[in-house]
Coordinates of C-alpha atoms in Angstrom, one line a residue:
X1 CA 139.8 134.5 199.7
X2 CA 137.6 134.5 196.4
X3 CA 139.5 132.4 194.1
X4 CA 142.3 129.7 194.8
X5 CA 144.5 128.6 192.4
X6 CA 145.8 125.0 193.6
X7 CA 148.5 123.4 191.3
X8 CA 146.5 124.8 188.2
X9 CA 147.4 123.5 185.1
X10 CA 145.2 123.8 182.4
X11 CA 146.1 123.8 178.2
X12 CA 144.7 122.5 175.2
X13 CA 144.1 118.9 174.5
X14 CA 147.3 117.6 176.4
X15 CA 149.2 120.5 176.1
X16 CA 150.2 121.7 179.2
X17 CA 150.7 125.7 179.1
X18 CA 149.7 126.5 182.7
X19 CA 151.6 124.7 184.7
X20 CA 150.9 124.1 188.4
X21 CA 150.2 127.5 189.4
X22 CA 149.4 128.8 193.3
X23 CA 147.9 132.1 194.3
X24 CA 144.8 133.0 195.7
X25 CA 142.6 136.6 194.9
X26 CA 141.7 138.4 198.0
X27 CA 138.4 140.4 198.4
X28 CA 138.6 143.5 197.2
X29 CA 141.4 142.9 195.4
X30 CA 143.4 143.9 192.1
X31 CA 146.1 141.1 190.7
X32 CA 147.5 142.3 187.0
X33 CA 149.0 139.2 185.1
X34 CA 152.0 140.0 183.1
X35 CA 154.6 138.4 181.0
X36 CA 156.2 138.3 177.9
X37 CA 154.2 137.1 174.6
X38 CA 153.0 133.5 174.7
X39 CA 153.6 133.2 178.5
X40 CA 149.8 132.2 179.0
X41 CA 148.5 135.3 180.3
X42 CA 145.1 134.8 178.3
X43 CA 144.8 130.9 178.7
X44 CA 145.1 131.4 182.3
X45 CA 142.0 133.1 182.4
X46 CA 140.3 130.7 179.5
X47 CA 141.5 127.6 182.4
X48 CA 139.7 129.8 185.4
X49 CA 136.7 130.1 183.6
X50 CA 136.8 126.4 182.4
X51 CA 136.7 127.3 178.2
X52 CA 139.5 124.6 177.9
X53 CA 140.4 121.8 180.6
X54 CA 142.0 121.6 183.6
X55 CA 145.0 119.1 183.8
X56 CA 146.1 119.2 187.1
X57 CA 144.6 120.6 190.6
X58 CA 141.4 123.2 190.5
X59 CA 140.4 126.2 191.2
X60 CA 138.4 127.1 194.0
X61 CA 135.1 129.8 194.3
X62 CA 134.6 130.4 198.0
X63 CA 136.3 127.2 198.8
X64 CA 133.9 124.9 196.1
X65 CA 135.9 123.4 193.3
X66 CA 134.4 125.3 190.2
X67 CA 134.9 122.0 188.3
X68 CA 131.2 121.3 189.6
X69 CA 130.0 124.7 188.8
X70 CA 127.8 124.4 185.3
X71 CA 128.4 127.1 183.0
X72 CA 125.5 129.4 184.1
X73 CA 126.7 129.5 187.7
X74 CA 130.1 130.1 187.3
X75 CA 129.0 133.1 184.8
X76 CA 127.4 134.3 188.0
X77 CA 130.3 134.3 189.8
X78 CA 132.6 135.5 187.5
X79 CA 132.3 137.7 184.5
X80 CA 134.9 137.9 181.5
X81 CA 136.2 140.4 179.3
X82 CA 137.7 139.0 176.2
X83 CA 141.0 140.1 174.1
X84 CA 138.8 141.0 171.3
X85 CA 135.5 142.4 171.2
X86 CA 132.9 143.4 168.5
X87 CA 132.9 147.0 168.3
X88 CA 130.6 146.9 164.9
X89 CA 127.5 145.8 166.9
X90 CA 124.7 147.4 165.4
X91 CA 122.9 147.7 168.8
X92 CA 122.6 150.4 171.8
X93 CA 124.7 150.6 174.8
X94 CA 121.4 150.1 176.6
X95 CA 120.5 146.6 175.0
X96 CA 124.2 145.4 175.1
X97 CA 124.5 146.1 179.1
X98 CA 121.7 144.6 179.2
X99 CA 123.1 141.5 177.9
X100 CA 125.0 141.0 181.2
X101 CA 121.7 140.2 182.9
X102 CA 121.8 136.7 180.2
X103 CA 122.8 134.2 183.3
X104 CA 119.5 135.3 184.9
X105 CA 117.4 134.6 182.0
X106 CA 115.6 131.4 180.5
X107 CA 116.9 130.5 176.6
X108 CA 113.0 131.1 175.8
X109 CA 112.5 134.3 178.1
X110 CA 114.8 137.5 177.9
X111 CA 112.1 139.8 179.1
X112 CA 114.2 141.8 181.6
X113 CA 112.5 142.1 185.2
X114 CA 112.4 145.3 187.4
X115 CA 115.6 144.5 189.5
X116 CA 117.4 143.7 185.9
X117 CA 116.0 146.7 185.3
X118 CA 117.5 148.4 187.9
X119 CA 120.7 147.1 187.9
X120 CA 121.1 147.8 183.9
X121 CA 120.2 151.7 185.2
X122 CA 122.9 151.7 188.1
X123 CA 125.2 150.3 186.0
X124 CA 124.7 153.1 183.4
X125 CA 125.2 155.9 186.1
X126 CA 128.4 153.8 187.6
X127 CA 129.9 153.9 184.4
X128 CA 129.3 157.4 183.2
X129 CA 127.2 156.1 180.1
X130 CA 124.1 158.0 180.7
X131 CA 124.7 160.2 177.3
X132 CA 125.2 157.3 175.2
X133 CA 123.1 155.0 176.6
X134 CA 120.9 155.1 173.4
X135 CA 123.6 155.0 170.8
X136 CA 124.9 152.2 168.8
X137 CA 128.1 150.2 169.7
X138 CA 129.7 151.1 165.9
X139 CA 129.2 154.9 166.5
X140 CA 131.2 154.9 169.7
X141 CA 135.6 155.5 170.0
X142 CA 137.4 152.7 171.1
X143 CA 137.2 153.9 174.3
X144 CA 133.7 154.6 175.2
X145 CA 133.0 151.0 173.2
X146 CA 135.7 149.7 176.0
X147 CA 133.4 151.1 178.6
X148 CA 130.1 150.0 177.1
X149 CA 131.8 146.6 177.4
X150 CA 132.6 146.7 181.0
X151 CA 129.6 148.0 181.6
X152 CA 127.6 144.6 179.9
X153 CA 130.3 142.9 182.8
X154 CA 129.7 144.9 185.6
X155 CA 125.6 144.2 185.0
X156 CA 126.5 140.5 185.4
X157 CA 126.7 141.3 189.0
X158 CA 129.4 138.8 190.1
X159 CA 132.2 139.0 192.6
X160 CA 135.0 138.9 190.4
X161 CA 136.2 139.8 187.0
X162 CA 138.3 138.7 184.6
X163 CA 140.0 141.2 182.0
X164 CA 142.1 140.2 179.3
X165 CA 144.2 143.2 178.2
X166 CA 141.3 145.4 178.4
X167 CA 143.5 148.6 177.2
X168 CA 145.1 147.6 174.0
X169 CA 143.7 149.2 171.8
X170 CA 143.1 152.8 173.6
X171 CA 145.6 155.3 173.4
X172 CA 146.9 156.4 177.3
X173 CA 144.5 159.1 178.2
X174 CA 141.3 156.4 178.2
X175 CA 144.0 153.8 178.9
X176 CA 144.0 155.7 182.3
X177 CA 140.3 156.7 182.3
X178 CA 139.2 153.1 182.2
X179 CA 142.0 151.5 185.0
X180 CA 140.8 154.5 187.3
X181 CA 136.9 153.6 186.4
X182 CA 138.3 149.8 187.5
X183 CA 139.9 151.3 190.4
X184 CA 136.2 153.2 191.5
X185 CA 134.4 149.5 191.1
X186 CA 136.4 147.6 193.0
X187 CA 135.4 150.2 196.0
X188 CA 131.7 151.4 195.0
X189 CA 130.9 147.1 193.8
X190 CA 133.0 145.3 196.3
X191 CA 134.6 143.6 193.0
X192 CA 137.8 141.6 192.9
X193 CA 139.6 141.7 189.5
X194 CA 142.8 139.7 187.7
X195 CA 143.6 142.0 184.3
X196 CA 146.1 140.8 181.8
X197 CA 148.3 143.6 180.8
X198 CA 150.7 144.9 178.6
X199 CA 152.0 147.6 180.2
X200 CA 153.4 147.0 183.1
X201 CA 154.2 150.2 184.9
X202 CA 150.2 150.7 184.0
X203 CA 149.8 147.4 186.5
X204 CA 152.4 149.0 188.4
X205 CA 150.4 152.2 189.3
X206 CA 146.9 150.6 189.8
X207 CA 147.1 146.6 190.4
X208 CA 147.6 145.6 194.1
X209 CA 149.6 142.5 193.2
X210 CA 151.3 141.6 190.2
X211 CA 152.2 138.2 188.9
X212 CA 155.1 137.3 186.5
X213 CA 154.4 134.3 184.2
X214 CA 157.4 133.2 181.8
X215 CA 156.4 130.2 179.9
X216 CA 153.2 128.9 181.8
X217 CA 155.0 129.5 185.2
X218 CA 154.6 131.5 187.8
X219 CA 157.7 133.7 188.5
X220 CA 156.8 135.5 191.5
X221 CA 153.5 137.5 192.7
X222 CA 153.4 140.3 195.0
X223 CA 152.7 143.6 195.5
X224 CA 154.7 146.3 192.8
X225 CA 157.0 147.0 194.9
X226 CA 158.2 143.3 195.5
X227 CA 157.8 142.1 192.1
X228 CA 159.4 144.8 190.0
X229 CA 163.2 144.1 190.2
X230 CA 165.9 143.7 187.9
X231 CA 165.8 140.0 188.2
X232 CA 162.3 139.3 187.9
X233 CA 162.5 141.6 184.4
X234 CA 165.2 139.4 183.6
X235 CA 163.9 136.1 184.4
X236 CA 159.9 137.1 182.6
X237 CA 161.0 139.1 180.2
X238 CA 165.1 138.4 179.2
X239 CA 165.5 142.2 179.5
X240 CA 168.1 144.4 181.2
X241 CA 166.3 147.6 183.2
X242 CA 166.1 150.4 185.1
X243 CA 164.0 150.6 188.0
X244 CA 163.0 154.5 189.5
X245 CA 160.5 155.1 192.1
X246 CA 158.0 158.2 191.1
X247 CA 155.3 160.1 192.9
X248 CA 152.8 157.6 191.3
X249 CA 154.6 154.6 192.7
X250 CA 157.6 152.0 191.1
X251 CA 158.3 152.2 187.3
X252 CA 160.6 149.6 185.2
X253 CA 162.3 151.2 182.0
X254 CA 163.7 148.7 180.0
X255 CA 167.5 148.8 178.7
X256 CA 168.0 146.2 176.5
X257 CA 167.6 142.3 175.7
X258 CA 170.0 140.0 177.2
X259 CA 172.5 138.5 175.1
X260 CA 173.4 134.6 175.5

């Protein structure tokens, strides 16, 4: 395992909103977090990475407590996407991947060194950004700015990251070009990732576990096939559904909301 969760809870101030959660991310491994609005998907990941406090239990890096992690060593470890992202930068694709290499560097010293070097130019080819490597962020689409994004991540060169809703604001042809560029680093980087998403028959197709959270709890977690049922839907979500089993693995369609 590369992160336990332990009776998690974590919120703001005293306000419990994750509340003792248990799971555990394997290597190699690709947990989606879903759940209805305001069922903590996002400050589950802000808790992991410590932006707000934990309340109850910890999380554990390789079996060390990342409470005694400072802030530049767990950014070693993990890297994080954010909800929203500046796509008006008025820098090159180049300079922001190279960003990612920031844990590695003193406050008064950002001269990059030959391995930086080198892993800012692997992580160009990785990505597919060699043709826009020397354009700026605010010329690119949504998606190739998504990319150029993951890309500043990926140069971090940790062991896991953390994605919150990644795809939201692509439409589905680079919502499925960037989950099947995920797909190819968890294989080519040895990554393990946990995505918050919206759509779930999206985590359906690619995640190999998903995890229901309805109101800072953990409903169930397991792989697609296992979690995708009428009851979980119903229990996460309050919605009625259809369930069908494709070529491209379990989908959920929902039906309607249920009715006290």
């Amino acid at each position: 395992m590369v992160l336990i969760l332990k009776d998690f809870s974590t919120g703001y101030w005293k306000n419990e909103v994750i509340k003792k959660i248990n799971f555990e991310l394997r290597q190699n491994e690709w947990i989606g977090i879903i759940g209805a609005n305001g069922s903590g998907k996002s400050t589950l990941l802000k808790g992991v990475l410590k932006f707000i406090p934990t309340l109850n239990g910890d999380v554990f890096f390789a079996d060390n407590p990342i409470k005694n992690f400072s802030r530049n060593k767990l950014s070693k470890k993990i890297a994080y996407l954010p909800q929203k992202l500046n796509n008006n930068l008025n820098i090159t694709v180049k300079d922001l991947i190279s960003l990612g290499r920031s844990p590695y560097k003193n406050f008064w010293n950002f001269d990059l060194s030959q391995e930086d070097l080198k892993i800012i130019d692997e992580t160009i080819q990785i990505m597919d950004l060699d043709e826009l490597k020397n354009k700026f962020i605010n010329e690119l689409s949504g998606g190739q700015s998504q990319r150029a994004f993951l890309a500043m991540t990926i140069a971090q060169n940790t062991n896991i990251l953390l994605l919150d809703e990644p795809t939201t604001f692509l439409d589905i042809n680079y919502q499925i070009k960037f989950l099947e560029s995920l797909k190819n680093l968890i294989q080519i980087k040895k990554l393990s990732i946990i995505t918050v998403l919206h759509d779930v028959n999206l985590a359906a197709r690619f995640c190999d576990r998903i995890a229901i959270l309805k109101e800072g709890k953990l409903i169930d977690i397991n792989t697609p096939e296992k979690v995708i049922n009428k009851i979980n839907f119903m229990k996460g979500f309050e919605i009625d559904s259809h369930i069908i089993d494709t070529p491209v693995g379990i989908q959920i369609f929902p039906v309607s909301k249920i009715r006290n």
